[in-house]
Coordinates of C-alpha atoms in Angstrom, one line a residue:
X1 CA 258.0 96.4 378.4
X2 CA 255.6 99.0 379.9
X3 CA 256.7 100.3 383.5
X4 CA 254.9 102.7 386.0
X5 CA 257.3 105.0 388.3
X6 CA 255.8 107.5 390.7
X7 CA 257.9 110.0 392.3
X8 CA 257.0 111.3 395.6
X9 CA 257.2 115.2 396.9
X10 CA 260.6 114.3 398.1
X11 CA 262.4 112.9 395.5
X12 CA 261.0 116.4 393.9
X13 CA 262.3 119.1 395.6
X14 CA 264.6 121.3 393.9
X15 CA 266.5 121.3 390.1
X16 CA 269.2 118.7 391.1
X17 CA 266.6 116.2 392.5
X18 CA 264.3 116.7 389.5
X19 CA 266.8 116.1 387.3
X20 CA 268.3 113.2 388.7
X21 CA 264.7 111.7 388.5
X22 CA 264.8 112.5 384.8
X23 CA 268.2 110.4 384.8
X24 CA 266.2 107.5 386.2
X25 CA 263.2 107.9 383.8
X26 CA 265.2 108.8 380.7
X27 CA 267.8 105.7 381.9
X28 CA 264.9 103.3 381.9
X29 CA 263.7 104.4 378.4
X30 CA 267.0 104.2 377.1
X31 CA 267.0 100.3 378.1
X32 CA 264.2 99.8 375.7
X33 CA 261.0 100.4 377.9
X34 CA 258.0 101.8 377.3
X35 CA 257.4 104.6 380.7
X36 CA 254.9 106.4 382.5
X37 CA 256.4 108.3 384.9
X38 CA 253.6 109.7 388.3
X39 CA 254.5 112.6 389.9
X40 CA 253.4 114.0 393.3
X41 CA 253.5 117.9 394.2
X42 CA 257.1 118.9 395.5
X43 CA 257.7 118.8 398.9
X44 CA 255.4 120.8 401.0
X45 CA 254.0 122.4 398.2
X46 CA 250.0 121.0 398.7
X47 CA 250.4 121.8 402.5
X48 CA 251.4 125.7 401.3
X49 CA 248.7 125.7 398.8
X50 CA 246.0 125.0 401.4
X51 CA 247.5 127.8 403.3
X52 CA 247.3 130.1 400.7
X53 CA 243.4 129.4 400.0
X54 CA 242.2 129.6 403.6
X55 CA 244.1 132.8 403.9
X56 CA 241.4 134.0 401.5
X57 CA 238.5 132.1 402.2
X58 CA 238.5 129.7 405.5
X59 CA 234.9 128.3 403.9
X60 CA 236.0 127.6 400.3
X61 CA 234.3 125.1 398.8
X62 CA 235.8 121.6 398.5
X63 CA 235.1 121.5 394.8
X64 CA 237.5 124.9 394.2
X65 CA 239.8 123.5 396.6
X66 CA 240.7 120.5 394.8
X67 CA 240.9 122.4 391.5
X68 CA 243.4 125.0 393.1
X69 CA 245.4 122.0 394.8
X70 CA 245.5 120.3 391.4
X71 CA 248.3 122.8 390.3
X72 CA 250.8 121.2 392.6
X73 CA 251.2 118.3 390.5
X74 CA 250.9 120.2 387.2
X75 CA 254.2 122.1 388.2
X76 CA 256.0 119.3 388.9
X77 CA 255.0 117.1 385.8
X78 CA 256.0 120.2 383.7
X79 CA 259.3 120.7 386.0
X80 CA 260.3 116.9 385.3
X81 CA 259.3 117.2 381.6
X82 CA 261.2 120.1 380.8
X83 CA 264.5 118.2 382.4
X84 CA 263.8 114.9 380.3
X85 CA 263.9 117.4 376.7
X86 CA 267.0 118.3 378.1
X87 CA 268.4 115.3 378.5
X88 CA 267.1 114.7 374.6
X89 CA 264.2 112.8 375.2
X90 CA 260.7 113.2 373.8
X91 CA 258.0 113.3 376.2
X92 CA 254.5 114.9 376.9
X93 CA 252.7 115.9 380.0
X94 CA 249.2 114.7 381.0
X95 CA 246.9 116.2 383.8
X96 CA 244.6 113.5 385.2
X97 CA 241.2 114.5 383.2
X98 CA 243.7 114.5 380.4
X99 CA 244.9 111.2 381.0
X100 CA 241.4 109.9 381.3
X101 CA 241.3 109.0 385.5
X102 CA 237.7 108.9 386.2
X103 CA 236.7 109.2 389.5
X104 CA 233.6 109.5 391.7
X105 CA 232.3 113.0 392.9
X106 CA 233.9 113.0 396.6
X107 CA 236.0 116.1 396.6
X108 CA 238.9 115.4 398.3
X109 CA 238.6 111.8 398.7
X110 CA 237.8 110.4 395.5
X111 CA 238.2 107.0 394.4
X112 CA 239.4 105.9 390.7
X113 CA 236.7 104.4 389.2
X114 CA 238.7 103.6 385.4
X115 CA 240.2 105.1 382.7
X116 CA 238.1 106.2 380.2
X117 CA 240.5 106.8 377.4
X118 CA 243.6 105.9 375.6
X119 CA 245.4 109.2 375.3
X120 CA 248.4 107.1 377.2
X121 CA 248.7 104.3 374.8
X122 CA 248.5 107.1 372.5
X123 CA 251.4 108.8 373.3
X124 CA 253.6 105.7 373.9
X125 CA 252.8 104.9 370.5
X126 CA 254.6 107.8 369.8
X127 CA 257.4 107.5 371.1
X128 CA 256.9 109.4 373.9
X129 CA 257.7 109.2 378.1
X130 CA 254.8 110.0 379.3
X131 CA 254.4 111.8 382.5
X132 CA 251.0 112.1 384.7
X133 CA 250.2 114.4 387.4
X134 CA 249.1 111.9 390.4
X135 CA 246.7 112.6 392.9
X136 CA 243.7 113.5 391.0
X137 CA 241.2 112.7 388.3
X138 CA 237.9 114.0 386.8
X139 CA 234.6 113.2 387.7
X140 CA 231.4 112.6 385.7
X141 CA 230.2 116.2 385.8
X142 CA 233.9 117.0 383.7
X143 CA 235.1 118.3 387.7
X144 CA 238.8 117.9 388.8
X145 CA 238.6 116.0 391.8
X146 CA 241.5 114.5 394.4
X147 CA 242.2 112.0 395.9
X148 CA 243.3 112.8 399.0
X149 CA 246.9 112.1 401.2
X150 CA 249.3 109.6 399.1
X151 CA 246.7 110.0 396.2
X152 CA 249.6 109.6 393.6
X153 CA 250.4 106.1 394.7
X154 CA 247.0 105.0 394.0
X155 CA 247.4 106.8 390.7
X156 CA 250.0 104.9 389.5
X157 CA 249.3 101.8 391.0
X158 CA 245.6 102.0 388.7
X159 CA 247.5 103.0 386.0
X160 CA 249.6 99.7 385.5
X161 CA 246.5 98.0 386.4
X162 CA 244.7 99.7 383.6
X163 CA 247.4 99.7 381.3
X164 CA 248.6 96.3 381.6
X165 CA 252.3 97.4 383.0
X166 CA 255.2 95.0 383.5
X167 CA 256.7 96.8 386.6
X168 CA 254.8 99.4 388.8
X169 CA 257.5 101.1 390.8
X170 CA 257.3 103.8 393.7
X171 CA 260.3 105.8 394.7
X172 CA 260.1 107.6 397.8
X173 CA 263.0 108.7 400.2
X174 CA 263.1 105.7 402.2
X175 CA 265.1 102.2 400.2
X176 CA 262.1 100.2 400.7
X177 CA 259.7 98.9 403.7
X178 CA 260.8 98.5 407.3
X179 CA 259.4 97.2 410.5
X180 CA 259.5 100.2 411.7
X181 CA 260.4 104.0 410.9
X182 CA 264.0 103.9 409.8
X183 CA 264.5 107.4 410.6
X184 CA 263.8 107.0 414.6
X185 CA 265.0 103.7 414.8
X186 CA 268.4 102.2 413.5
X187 CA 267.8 98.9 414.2
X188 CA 265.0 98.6 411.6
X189 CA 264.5 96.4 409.7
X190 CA 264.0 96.7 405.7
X191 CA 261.9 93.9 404.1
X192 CA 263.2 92.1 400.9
X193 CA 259.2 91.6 400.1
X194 CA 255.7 91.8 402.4
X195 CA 252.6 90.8 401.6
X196 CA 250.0 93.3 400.7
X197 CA 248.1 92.0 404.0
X198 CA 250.7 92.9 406.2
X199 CA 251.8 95.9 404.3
X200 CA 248.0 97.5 405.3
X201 CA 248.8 96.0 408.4
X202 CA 251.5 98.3 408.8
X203 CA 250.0 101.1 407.0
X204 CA 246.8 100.9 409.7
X205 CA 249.5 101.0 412.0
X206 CA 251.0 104.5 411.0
X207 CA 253.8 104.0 408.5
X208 CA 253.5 106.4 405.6
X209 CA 255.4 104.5 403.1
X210 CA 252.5 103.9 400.6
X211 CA 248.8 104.9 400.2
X212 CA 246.2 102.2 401.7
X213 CA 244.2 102.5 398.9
X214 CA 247.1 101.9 396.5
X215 CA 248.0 98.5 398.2
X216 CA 244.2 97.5 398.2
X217 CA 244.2 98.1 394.1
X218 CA 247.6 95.7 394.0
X219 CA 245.7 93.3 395.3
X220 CA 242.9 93.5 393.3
X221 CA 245.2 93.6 390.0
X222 CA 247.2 90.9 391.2
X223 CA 250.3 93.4 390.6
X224 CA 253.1 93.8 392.4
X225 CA 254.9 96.9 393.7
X226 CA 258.6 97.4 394.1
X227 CA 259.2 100.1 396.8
X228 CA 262.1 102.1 396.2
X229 CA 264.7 104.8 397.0
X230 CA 265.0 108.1 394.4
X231 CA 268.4 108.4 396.0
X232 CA 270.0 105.4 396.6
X233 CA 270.6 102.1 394.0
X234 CA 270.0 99.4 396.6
X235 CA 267.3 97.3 395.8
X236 CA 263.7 97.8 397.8
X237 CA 260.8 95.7 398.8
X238 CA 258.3 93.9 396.5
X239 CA 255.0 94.2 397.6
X240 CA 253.1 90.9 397.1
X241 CA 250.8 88.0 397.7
X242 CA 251.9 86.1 400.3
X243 CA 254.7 83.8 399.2

């Protein structure tokens, strides 16, 4: 069984949140899967990156931007990778031109056009977890490029499209998909499963829960999504074709 699991900002903030993500990765591995494992940049980390580089040039060019705010991702991949070899598991790191995510040439905004190799396969083969910065790819001229806010849910919703997965699963800090924001209002309510229709539905209407583009590529896989809580066991909501 092959399963996708992206991990938000959030859920990697600090050692004892990056390590109880390795529990969950190293956990499902240890059940006999096969994992790739998405990772955003922790926390605020891409908003202080963008700070940084318009501290020193307000008219830098989009194309160096996305390389620079590339390295967000690449610190937490090697963060999460270093906890899973603690926790005695083999596993490798892949940046998105590694991984083979090609993408058109819209800096900042670029959509996933395929995967273009099989380093992945590759190093499942192996044996190993496999972990993949999100939020960017590499376009035709061998560029870095990203792919804009929430741009590691589309990630690893084309990966298990690309790959074939058995599970694609995104854990965030909320336990799933509500009517409405959960932290403002207590009388939300969570969904057991939505449909991707209404889940862009909602998404056009604000909530932040996933990436519109990553819903739009469920749909056109035919995959579904389980939304779910890095801190919390409860089950989340399956994202779906209408029932």
């Amino acid at each position: 069984m092959l399963i996708v699991q992206k991990f938000g900002g959030t859920s990697l903030q600090g050692t004892e949140r990056i390590q109880a993500v390795a529990r969950t990765v190293t956990q499902t591995a240890k059940r006999g899967s096969r994992v790739v494992a998405v990772v955003s940049a922790q926390g605020s980390t891409t908003d202080d990156l963008i700070l940084k580089a318009v501290s020193v040039n307000p008219r830098v060019t989009a194309r160096e931007m996305d390389a620079f705010l590339s390295t967000g991702e690449q610190l937490s991949a090697g963060l999460l990778a270093m906890a899973i070899q603690a926790m005695g598991y083999p596993v490798i790191t892949l940046t998105g031109w590694q991984a083979g995510i090609r993408t058109d040439n819209i800096y900042g905004n670029a959509r996933i056009l395929g995967l273009e190799n099989d380093r992945i396969l590759q190093e499942l083969d192996r044996g190993n977890i496999v972990v993949v910065t999100g939020f960017q790819g590499v376009s035709a001229l061998g560029d870095i490029t990203t792919l804009g806010r929430g741009g590691s849910d589309t990630t690893a919703v084309a990966l298990a499209g690309f790959l074939h997965a058995d599970l694609c699963q995104i854990y965030t800090d909320v336990d799933g998909v509500y009517d409405k924001d959960p932290k403002l209002y207590p009388d939300a309510v969570k969904f057991d499963w939505i449909s991707y229709e209404k889940m862009r539905r909602l998404i056009a209407g604000g909530a932040q829960v996933l990436h519109d583009r990553s819903v739009e590529l469920a749909q056109r896989f035919g995959m579904s999504l389980e939304v779910l809580s890095s801190f919390t066991e409860r089950p989340g909501t399956i994202v779906c074709r209408e029932k």
